[in-house]
Short mmCIF file of C-alpha atoms in Angstrom, two decimals:
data_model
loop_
_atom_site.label_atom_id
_atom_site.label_comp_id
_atom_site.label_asym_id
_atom_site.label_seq_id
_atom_site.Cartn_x
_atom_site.Cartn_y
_atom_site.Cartn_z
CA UNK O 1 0.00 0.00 0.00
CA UNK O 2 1.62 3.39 -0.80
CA UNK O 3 1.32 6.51 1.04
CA UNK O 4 -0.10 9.19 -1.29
CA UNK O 5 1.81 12.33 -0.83
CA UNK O 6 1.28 15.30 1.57
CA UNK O 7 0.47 18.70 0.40
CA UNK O 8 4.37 19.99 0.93
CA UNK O 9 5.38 17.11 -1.27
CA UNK O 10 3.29 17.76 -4.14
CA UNK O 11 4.35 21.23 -3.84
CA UNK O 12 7.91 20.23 -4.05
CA UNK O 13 7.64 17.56 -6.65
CA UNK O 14 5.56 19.94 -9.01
CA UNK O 15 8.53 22.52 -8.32
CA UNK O 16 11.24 20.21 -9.65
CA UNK O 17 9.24 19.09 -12.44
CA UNK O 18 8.19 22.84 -13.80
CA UNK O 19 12.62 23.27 -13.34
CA UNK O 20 13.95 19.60 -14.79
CA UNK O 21 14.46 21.49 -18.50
CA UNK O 22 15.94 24.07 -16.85
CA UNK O 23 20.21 24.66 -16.55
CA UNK O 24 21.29 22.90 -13.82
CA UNK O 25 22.16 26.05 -11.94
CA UNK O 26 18.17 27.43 -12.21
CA UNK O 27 17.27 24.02 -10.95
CA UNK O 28 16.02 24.15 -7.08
CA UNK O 29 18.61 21.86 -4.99
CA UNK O 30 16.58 19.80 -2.73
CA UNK O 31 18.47 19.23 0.20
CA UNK O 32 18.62 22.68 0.73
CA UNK O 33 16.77 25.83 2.83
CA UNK O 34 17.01 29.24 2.39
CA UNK O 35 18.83 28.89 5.81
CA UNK O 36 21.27 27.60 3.91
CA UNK O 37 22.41 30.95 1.85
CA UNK O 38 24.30 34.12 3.10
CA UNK O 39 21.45 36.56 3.50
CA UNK O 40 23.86 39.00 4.51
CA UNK O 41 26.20 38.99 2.16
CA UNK O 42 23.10 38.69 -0.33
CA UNK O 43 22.16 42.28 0.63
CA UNK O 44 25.63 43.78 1.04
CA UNK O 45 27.01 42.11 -2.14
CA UNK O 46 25.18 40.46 -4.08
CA UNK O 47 22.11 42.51 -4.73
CA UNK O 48 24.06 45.79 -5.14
CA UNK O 49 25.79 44.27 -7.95
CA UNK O 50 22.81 43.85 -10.16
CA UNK O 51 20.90 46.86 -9.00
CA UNK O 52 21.56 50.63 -8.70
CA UNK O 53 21.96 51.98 -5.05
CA UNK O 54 19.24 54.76 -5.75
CA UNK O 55 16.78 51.76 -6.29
CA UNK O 56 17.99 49.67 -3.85
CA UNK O 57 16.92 52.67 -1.17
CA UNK O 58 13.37 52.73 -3.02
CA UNK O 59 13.13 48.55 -2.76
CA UNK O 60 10.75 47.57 -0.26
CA UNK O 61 10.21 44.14 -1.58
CA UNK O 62 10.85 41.47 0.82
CA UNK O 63 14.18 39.88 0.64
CA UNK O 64 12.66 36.67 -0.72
CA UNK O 65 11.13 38.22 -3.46
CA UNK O 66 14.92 39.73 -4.32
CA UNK O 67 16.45 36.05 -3.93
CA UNK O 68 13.30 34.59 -6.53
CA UNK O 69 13.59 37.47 -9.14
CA UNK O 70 17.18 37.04 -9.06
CA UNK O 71 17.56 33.12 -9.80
CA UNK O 72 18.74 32.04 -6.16
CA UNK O 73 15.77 30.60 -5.50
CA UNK O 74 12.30 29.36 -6.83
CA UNK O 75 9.22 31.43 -6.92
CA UNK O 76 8.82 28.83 -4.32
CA UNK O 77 11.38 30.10 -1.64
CA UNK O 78 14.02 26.47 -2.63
CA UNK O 79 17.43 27.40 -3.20
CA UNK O 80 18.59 27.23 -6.88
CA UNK O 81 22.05 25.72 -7.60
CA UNK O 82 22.54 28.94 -8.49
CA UNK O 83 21.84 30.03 -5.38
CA UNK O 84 23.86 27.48 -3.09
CA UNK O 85 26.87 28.10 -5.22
CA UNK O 86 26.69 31.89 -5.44
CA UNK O 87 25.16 32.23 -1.49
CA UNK O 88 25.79 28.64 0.23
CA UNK O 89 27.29 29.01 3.34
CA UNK O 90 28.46 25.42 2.80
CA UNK O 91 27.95 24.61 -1.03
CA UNK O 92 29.62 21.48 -1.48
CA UNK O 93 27.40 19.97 1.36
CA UNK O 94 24.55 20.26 -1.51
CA UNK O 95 26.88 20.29 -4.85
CA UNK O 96 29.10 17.59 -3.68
CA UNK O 97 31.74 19.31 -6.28
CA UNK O 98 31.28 22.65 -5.65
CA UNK O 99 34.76 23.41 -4.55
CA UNK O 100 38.41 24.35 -5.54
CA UNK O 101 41.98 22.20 -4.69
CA UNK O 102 44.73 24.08 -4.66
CA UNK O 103 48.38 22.08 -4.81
CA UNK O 104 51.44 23.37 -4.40
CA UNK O 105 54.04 21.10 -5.45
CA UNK O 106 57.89 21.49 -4.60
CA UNK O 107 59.29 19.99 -8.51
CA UNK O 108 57.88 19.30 -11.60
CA UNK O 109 56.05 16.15 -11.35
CA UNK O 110 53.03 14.53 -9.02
CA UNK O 111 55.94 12.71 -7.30
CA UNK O 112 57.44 15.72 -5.95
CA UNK O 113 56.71 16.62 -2.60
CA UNK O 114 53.26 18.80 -1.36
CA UNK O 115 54.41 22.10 0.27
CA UNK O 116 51.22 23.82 0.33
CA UNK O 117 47.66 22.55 -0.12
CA UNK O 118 43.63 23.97 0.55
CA UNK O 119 40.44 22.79 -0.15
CA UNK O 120 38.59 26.31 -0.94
CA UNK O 121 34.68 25.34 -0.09
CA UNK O 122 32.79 28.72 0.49
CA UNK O 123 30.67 30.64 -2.05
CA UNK O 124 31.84 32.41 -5.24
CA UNK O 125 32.77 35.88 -3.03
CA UNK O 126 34.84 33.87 -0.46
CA UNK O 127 36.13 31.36 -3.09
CA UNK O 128 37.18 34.15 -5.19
CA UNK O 129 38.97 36.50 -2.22
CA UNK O 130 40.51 33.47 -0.72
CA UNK O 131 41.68 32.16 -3.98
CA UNK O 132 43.47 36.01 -5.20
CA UNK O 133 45.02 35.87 -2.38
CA UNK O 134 46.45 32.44 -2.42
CA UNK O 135 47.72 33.01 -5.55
CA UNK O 136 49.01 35.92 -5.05
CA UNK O 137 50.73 34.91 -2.19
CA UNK O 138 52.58 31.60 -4.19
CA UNK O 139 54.16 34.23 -6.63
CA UNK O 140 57.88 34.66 -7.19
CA UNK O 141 59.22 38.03 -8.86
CA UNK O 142 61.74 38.47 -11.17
CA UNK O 143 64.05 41.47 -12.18
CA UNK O 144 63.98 42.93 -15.47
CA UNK O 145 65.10 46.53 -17.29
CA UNK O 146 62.82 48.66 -17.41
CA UNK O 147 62.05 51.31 -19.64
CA UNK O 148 64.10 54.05 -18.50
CA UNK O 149 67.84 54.57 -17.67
CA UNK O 150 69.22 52.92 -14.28
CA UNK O 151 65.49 51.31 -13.65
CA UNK O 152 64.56 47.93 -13.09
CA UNK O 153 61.34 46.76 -12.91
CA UNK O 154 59.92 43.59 -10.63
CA UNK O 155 57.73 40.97 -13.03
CA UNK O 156 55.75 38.31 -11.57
CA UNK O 157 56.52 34.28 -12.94
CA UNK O 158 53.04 34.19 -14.05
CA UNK O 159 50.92 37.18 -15.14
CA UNK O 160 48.05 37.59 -12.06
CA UNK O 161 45.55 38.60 -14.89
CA UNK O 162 45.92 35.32 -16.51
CA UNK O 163 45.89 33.51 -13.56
CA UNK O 164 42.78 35.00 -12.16
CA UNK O 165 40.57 34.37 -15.30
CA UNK O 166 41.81 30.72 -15.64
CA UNK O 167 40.70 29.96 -12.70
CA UNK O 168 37.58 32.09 -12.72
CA UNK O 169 37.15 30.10 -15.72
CA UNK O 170 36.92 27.05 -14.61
CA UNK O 171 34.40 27.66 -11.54
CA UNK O 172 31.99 29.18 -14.24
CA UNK O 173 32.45 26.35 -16.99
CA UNK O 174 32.54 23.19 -14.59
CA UNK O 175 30.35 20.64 -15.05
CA UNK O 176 28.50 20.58 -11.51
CA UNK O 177 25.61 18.17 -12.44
CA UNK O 178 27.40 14.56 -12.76
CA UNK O 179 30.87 15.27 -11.44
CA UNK O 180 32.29 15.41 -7.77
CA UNK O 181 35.35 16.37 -8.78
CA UNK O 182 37.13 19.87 -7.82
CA UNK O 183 38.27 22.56 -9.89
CA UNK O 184 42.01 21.75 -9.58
CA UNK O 185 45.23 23.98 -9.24
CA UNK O 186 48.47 22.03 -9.62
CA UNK O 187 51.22 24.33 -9.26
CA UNK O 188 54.20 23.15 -10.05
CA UNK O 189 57.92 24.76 -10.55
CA UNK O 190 57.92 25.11 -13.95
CA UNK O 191 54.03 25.36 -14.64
CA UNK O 192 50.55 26.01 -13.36
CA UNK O 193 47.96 23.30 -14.55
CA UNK O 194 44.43 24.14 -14.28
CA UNK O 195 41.69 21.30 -14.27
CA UNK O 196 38.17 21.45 -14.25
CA UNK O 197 35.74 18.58 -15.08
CA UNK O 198 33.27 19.12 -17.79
CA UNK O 199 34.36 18.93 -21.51
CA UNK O 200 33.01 21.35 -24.08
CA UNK O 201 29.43 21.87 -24.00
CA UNK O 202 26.76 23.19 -26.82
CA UNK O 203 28.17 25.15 -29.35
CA UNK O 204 31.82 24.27 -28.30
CA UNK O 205 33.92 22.02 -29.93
CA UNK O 206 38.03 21.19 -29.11
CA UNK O 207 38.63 22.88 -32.80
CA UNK O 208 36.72 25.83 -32.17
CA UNK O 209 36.76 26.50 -28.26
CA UNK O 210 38.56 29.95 -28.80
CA UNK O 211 36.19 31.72 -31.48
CA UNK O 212 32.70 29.86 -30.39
CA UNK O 213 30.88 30.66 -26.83
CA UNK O 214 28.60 28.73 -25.10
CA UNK O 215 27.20 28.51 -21.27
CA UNK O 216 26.91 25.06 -19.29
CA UNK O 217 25.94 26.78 -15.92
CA UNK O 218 24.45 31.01 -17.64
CA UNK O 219 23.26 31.86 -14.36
CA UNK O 220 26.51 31.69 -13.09
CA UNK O 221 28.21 33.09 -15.45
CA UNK O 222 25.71 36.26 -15.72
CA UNK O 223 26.17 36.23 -11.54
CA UNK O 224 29.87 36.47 -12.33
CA UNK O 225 30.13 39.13 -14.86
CA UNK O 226 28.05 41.12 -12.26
CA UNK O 227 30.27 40.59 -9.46
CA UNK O 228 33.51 41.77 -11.68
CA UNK O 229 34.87 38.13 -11.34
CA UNK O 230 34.83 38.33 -15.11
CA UNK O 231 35.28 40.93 -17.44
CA UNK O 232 33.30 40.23 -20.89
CA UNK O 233 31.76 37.20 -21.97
CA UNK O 234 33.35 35.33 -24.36
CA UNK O 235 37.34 36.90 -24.15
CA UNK O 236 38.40 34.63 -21.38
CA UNK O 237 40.75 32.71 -23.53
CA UNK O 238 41.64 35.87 -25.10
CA UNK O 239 42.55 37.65 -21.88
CA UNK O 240 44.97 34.50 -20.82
CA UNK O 241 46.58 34.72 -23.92
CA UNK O 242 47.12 38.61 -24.36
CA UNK O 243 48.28 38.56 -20.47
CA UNK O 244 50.86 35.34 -21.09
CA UNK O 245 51.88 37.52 -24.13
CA UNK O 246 52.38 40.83 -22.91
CA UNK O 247 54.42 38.95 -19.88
CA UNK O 248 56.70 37.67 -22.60
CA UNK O 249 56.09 34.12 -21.29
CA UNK O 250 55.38 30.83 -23.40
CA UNK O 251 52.03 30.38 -25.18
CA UNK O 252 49.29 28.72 -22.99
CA UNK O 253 48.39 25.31 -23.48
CA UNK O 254 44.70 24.51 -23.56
CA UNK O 255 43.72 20.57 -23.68
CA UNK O 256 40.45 19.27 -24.15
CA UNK O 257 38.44 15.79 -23.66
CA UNK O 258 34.97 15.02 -23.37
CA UNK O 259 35.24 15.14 -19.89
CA UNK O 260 37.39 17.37 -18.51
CA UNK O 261 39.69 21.06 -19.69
CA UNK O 262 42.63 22.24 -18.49
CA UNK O 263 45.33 25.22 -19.41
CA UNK O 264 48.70 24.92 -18.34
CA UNK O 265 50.90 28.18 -18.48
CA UNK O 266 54.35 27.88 -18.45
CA UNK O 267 56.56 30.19 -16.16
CA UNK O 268 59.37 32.75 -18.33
CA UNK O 269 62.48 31.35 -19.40
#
């Protein structure tokens, strides 16, 4: 004999129907609660990013109906993915993936020994301070002439631009739906690999992945080009080349599989 459902279950199963077309990251996730998001950081952060502060003064609207219009959550009041990764106070607890491994490795191989190493598990604002500075923090500077007489000028090993949007990169174009696995940063002596599962998706092929755009997780990306964590659709691969180039350090490697994308960049000679 089965139980026929409660009133709070059809609700909920009717509210994962009307989303299971839906990109993964405007589906609602269903282990989670509103609870379960930043609200503060929502209002300080997040919401001033998408609207003007004159009309944020005017908003009386509830703060749910702010989290709805904006994607984070269903009409409903259930977190999106969108939501848990953009606002989660513990994302990975409902996107088992949802988080970055950073590696630092003291040689050039996997054999080499681990002298630094993080698990980066908060939202896209922490993920993204946390992760500047880490990076920041694992760079070496060189000295080289500079333009005018008697100067000398200090150069990073890697560019920071290009370094950022990889990795910003990856946390937009990761597959989040069937894979577990992290974004990965393997930083080696001689290079910095980048990893993120997910092959190309739509649009994208391997043979065209540098003139062809297409979005696996939009809300996230449209969340991200709102929050300055990118700067223009579409000129990521651009932006890690010019900044590699202007650097004068090796060309960055890009390689691509059905399941997974990575770009290596090579420190200067």
């Amino acid at each position: 004999m089965t139980r026929e459902a409660g009133p709070d279950e059809q609700a909920l199963l009717a509210e994962t129907k009307r989303f299971a077309a839906a990109p993964f990251d405007a589906r609602p996730v269903l282990t989670a609660t509103e609870s379960d998001l930043d609200i503060r950081l929502f209002r300080t952060t997040y919401l001033p990013a998408f609207v003007a502060v004159e009309s944020l003064e005017e908003n009386q609207r509830p703060v749910e109906a702010d989290l709805a219009w904006l994607r984070l959550t269903t009409p409903g009041g259930m977190p999106t993915a969108l939501g848990v990764l953009a606002l989660g106070k513990d994302p990975s607890a409902h996107v088992p993936g949802a988080y970055v491994q950073f590696i630092r490795y003291q040689g050039t191989d996997l054999d080499a020994p681990v002298v630094d190493q993080h698990e980066l598990r908060g939202n896209l604002v922490g993920t993204a301070t946390r992760l500047s500075a880490l990076l920041a923090g694992h760079l070496r500077t060189r000295l080289a002439e500079g333009t005018e007489l008697f100067r000398e000028e200090q150069l990073p090993d890697y560019p920071l631009e290009a370094l950022r949007e990889m990795c910003m990169n990856a946390i937009m174009h990761r597959e989040y739906e069937v894979s577990n696995a992290p974004v990965r940063i393997a930083w080696f002596d001689d290079r910095i690999e980048v990893t993120n599962p997910g092959g190309p998706f739509g649009q994208v092929r391997a043979d065209n992945f540098d003139r062809v755009n297409d979005y696996r997780n939009p809300g996230l990306a449209r969340a991200m080009k709102a929050l300055g964590y990118v700067n223009r659709f579409g000129r990521g691969i651009w932006r890690i080349r010019s900044a590699m180039a202007r650097a004068g350090s090796p060309v960055p490697e890009f390689r691509i599989d059905d399941s997974s994308w990575s770009v290596v960049l090579r420190k200067w000679p």
